[in-house]
Amino acid sequence: NAGVTQTPKFQVLKTGQSMTLQCAQDMNHEYMSWYRQDPGMGLRLIHYSVGAGITDQGEVPNGYNVSRSTTEDFPLRLLSAAPSQTSVYFCASSEDETGLDSPLHFGNGTRLTVT
Amino acid sequence: DQQVKQNSPSLSVQEGRISILNCDYTNSMFDYFLWYKKYPAEGPTFLISISSIKDKNEDGRFTVFLNKSAKHLSLHIVPSQPGDSAVYFCAAIQQGAQKLVFGQGTRLTINP
């Protein structure tokens, strides 16, 4: 009963490096999203997708790219890491975007440090 | 511009007493409000929700109250248990917007 799986759990990057945070769900959910959690800021939406081939920007999209080639996977790419991207990243999925009929299911997060 | 605000970063309550977590919002177009609970090193999990057409929703020990005129909602936990110690996030969404907006979170500690 995997749910939403995020890898890696921890990552340290140097400024300017690139990397991809992986997210996979096995619940056949159409809606997937990425949030970052920062102290005093709560959870802020980075990007989201309502289905394969469809993505859109959230509240804080700058510096991040996403793609949705399959229903199951929704990777988040950092093209050139900056210290301001040090955060905990959460991937979430649900049957519908409101999270009402089917509440958002979150992964356990990726803690990223950029030095 | 923080549309959903939780002004108390932390709250400490004695076991068995009532815990009241508060949340304010600025966008009068929000249709639904939700509470999520988060333990350390885990992702948030859904707790309870309420539609803007209601003023109260109850689920076991958890009750959410909505005051639309004040743009305020609260989560009551009665009685509080040690396992309730966690960070609680308030969230809101406008139907059709496809974006759930979260507050900053409140860390609840239940003392034995």
Coordinates of C-alpha atoms in Angstrom, one line a residue:
Chain A
N1 CA 0.0 0.0 0.0
A2 CA 2.6 2.6 -1.2
G3 CA 0.4 5.7 -1.8
V4 CA 2.7 8.6 -2.8
T5 CA 6.4 7.8 -2.9
Q6 CA 9.1 10.5 -2.9
T7 CA 12.8 10.0 -3.5
P8 CA 15.3 10.9 -2.3
K9 CA 14.5 11.6 1.4
F10 CA 17.4 13.9 1.8
Q11 CA 19.6 15.8 -0.7
V12 CA 22.5 18.3 -0.4
L13 CA 23.3 20.4 -3.5
K14 CA 25.8 23.1 -4.3
T15 CA 24.6 26.3 -5.8
G16 CA 24.1 26.0 -9.5
Q17 CA 23.7 22.2 -9.6
S18 CA 20.6 20.6 -11.0
M19 CA 18.6 17.7 -9.8
T20 CA 15.2 16.0 -10.1
L21 CA 12.9 15.2 -7.2
Q22 CA 10.9 12.1 -8.0
C23 CA 7.3 11.5 -7.1
A24 CA 5.2 8.5 -7.9
Q25 CA 1.7 7.5 -6.9
D26 CA -0.1 4.1 -7.3
M27 CA -3.7 5.3 -6.7
N28 CA -4.4 6.3 -10.3
H29 CA -5.0 9.8 -9.2
E30 CA -5.4 12.5 -11.9
Y31 CA -4.4 15.4 -9.8
M32 CA -0.8 15.8 -8.6
S33 CA 1.0 18.7 -7.0
W34 CA 4.3 19.9 -5.5
Y35 CA 4.5 22.0 -2.3
R36 CA 7.4 23.4 -0.4
Q37 CA 7.3 23.9 3.4
D38 CA 9.3 26.7 5.0
P39 CA 9.3 27.9 8.6
G40 CA 6.6 30.6 9.0
M41 CA 5.4 30.2 5.5
G42 CA 3.4 27.0 5.7
L43 CA 2.9 24.9 2.5
R44 CA 3.2 26.8 -0.8
L45 CA 2.1 25.4 -4.1
I46 CA 4.9 25.2 -6.7
H47 CA 3.3 23.4 -9.7
Y48 CA 0.3 21.1 -10.2
S49 CA -1.1 18.8 -12.8
V50 CA -4.7 17.8 -13.5
G51 CA -3.7 14.9 -15.7
A52 CA -1.0 13.4 -18.0
G53 CA 0.3 16.1 -20.4
I54 CA -1.2 19.0 -18.4
T55 CA 0.7 21.1 -15.9
D56 CA 0.3 24.6 -14.5
Q57 CA 2.0 27.0 -12.2
G58 CA 1.2 27.4 -8.5
E59 CA 2.2 30.2 -6.1
V60 CA 6.0 29.9 -6.3
P61 CA 7.0 28.3 -9.6
N62 CA 10.2 30.2 -10.4
G63 CA 13.3 28.0 -10.6
Y64 CA 11.3 24.8 -10.9
N65 CA 10.1 22.8 -13.9
V66 CA 7.7 19.9 -14.1
S67 CA 6.3 17.4 -16.6
R68 CA 3.6 14.8 -16.5
S69 CA 4.2 12.1 -19.1
T70 CA 2.3 9.4 -17.2
T71 CA -0.5 9.4 -14.6
E72 CA 1.8 7.9 -12.0
D73 CA 4.8 10.1 -12.1
F74 CA 5.3 13.9 -11.5
P75 CA 9.0 14.8 -11.2
L76 CA 10.1 18.3 -10.1
R77 CA 13.3 19.6 -11.6
L78 CA 15.6 22.3 -10.2
L79 CA 17.5 23.7 -13.1
S80 CA 20.1 25.7 -11.2
A81 CA 19.8 25.3 -7.4
A82 CA 19.9 28.4 -5.2
P83 CA 20.2 28.6 -1.4
S84 CA 16.6 30.1 -1.4
Q85 CA 15.4 26.7 -2.6
T86 CA 16.5 25.0 0.7
S87 CA 13.3 23.6 1.9
V88 CA 11.2 20.5 2.5
Y89 CA 9.3 19.4 -0.6
F90 CA 6.1 17.5 -0.6
C91 CA 4.4 15.8 -3.5
A92 CA 0.6 15.2 -3.2
S93 CA -2.1 13.5 -5.3
S94 CA -5.9 13.2 -5.2
E95 CA -8.8 12.1 -7.4
D96 CA -9.9 15.7 -7.7
E97 CA -8.2 19.0 -7.3
T98 CA -10.3 20.3 -4.5
G99 CA -9.2 17.6 -2.2
L100 CA -12.8 17.3 -0.9
D101 CA -14.2 14.1 -2.4
S102 CA -10.7 12.7 -2.2
P103 CA -8.4 14.5 0.2
L104 CA -4.8 15.2 -0.9
H105 CA -2.5 12.3 -0.1
F106 CA 1.0 13.5 0.6
G107 CA 4.4 11.8 0.3
N108 CA 6.8 11.9 3.3
G109 CA 8.8 14.7 1.8
T110 CA 12.3 15.4 0.5
R111 CA 14.6 17.6 2.6
L112 CA 16.8 19.7 0.3
T113 CA 19.7 21.8 1.4
V114 CA 21.5 24.1 -1.1
T115 CA 24.9 25.4 0.0
Chain B
D1 CA -0.2 38.2 0.3
Q2 CA -1.1 35.4 2.8
Q3 CA -4.8 34.5 2.1
V4 CA -5.0 32.0 4.9
K5 CA -3.4 32.9 8.2
Q6 CA -2.7 31.0 11.3
N7 CA -1.5 33.6 13.7
S8 CA -0.5 31.2 16.6
P9 CA 2.7 29.4 15.7
S10 CA 2.3 27.1 18.7
L11 CA -0.2 26.0 21.3
S12 CA 0.3 24.0 24.5
V13 CA -2.7 22.2 26.1
Q14 CA -3.0 19.7 29.0
E15 CA -4.2 16.2 28.2
G16 CA -8.0 15.9 28.5
R17 CA -8.7 19.5 28.0
I18 CA -9.9 21.2 24.8
S19 CA -7.6 22.4 22.1
I20 CA -8.7 25.3 19.9
L21 CA -6.8 26.1 16.8
N22 CA -7.7 29.2 14.9
C23 CA -7.5 30.3 11.2
D24 CA -8.4 33.5 9.4
Y25 CA -8.8 34.0 5.7
T26 CA -9.1 37.1 3.5
N27 CA -10.6 35.7 0.3
S28 CA -14.4 35.7 0.5
M29 CA -14.6 33.5 -2.6
F30 CA -13.2 30.4 -0.8
D31 CA -15.9 27.7 -0.9
Y32 CA -14.3 24.9 1.2
F33 CA -12.0 24.8 4.2
L34 CA -9.9 21.8 5.4
W35 CA -7.6 20.9 8.2
Y36 CA -4.5 18.8 7.8
K37 CA -2.3 17.3 10.5
K38 CA 1.4 16.7 10.2
Y39 CA 3.8 14.6 12.3
P40 CA 7.6 15.1 12.1
A41 CA 9.2 13.4 9.1
E42 CA 5.8 12.6 7.5
G43 CA 3.6 14.3 5.0
P44 CA 0.4 16.1 6.1
T45 CA -2.8 13.9 6.4
F46 CA -6.4 15.1 6.0
L47 CA -8.3 15.6 9.2
I48 CA -11.6 17.3 8.6
S49 CA -13.3 19.7 6.2
I50 CA -16.2 22.1 6.0
S51 CA -18.2 23.7 3.2
S52 CA -18.9 27.4 3.2
I53 CA -22.6 26.7 3.4
K54 CA -22.2 25.2 6.8
D55 CA -21.1 26.6 10.1
K56 CA -20.1 23.4 11.8
N57 CA -18.8 19.9 11.0
E58 CA -18.1 17.2 13.6
D59 CA -16.1 14.0 13.3
G60 CA -15.5 12.2 16.6
R61 CA -13.3 14.4 18.8
F62 CA -12.8 17.0 16.1
T63 CA -15.1 19.8 15.3
V64 CA -14.6 22.6 12.8
F65 CA -16.5 25.9 13.1
L66 CA -16.8 28.4 10.4
N67 CA -17.8 32.1 10.9
K68 CA -18.1 33.5 7.4
S69 CA -18.9 37.1 8.4
A70 CA -15.6 37.2 10.4
K71 CA -13.7 35.1 7.8
H72 CA -12.6 32.8 10.7
L73 CA -12.6 29.1 11.3
S74 CA -11.5 27.1 14.2
L75 CA -10.7 23.4 15.0
H76 CA -11.7 22.1 18.4
I77 CA -10.2 18.9 19.7
V78 CA -12.0 17.4 22.7
P79 CA -10.6 15.7 24.7
S80 CA -7.0 16.3 23.7
Q81 CA -4.7 13.3 23.7
P82 CA -0.9 13.0 23.5
G83 CA -1.2 11.6 20.0
D84 CA -2.7 14.9 18.9
S85 CA 0.6 16.6 19.3
A86 CA 1.5 17.6 15.7
V87 CA 1.5 20.6 13.4
Y88 CA -2.0 21.5 12.1
F89 CA -2.5 23.3 8.8
C90 CA -5.6 25.1 7.8
A91 CA -6.3 25.2 4.0
A92 CA -8.9 26.7 1.8
I93 CA -10.0 26.5 -1.9
Q94 CA -12.2 28.3 -4.3
Q95 CA -14.2 25.8 -6.4
G96 CA -12.7 25.6 -9.9
A97 CA -9.5 27.2 -8.8
Q98 CA -7.5 23.9 -8.7
K99 CA -5.3 25.3 -6.0
L100 CA -5.5 24.5 -2.3
V101 CA -4.1 27.4 -0.2
F102 CA -2.5 26.6 3.1
G103 CA -1.9 28.6 6.3
Q104 CA 1.5 28.7 8.1
G105 CA 0.6 25.9 10.5
T106 CA 0.2 25.7 14.3
R107 CA 2.3 23.3 16.4
L108 CA 0.1 21.7 19.1
T109 CA 1.7 20.1 22.1
I110 CA -0.4 18.0 24.4
N111 CA 1.1 17.8 27.9
P112 CA 0.4 14.7 30.1

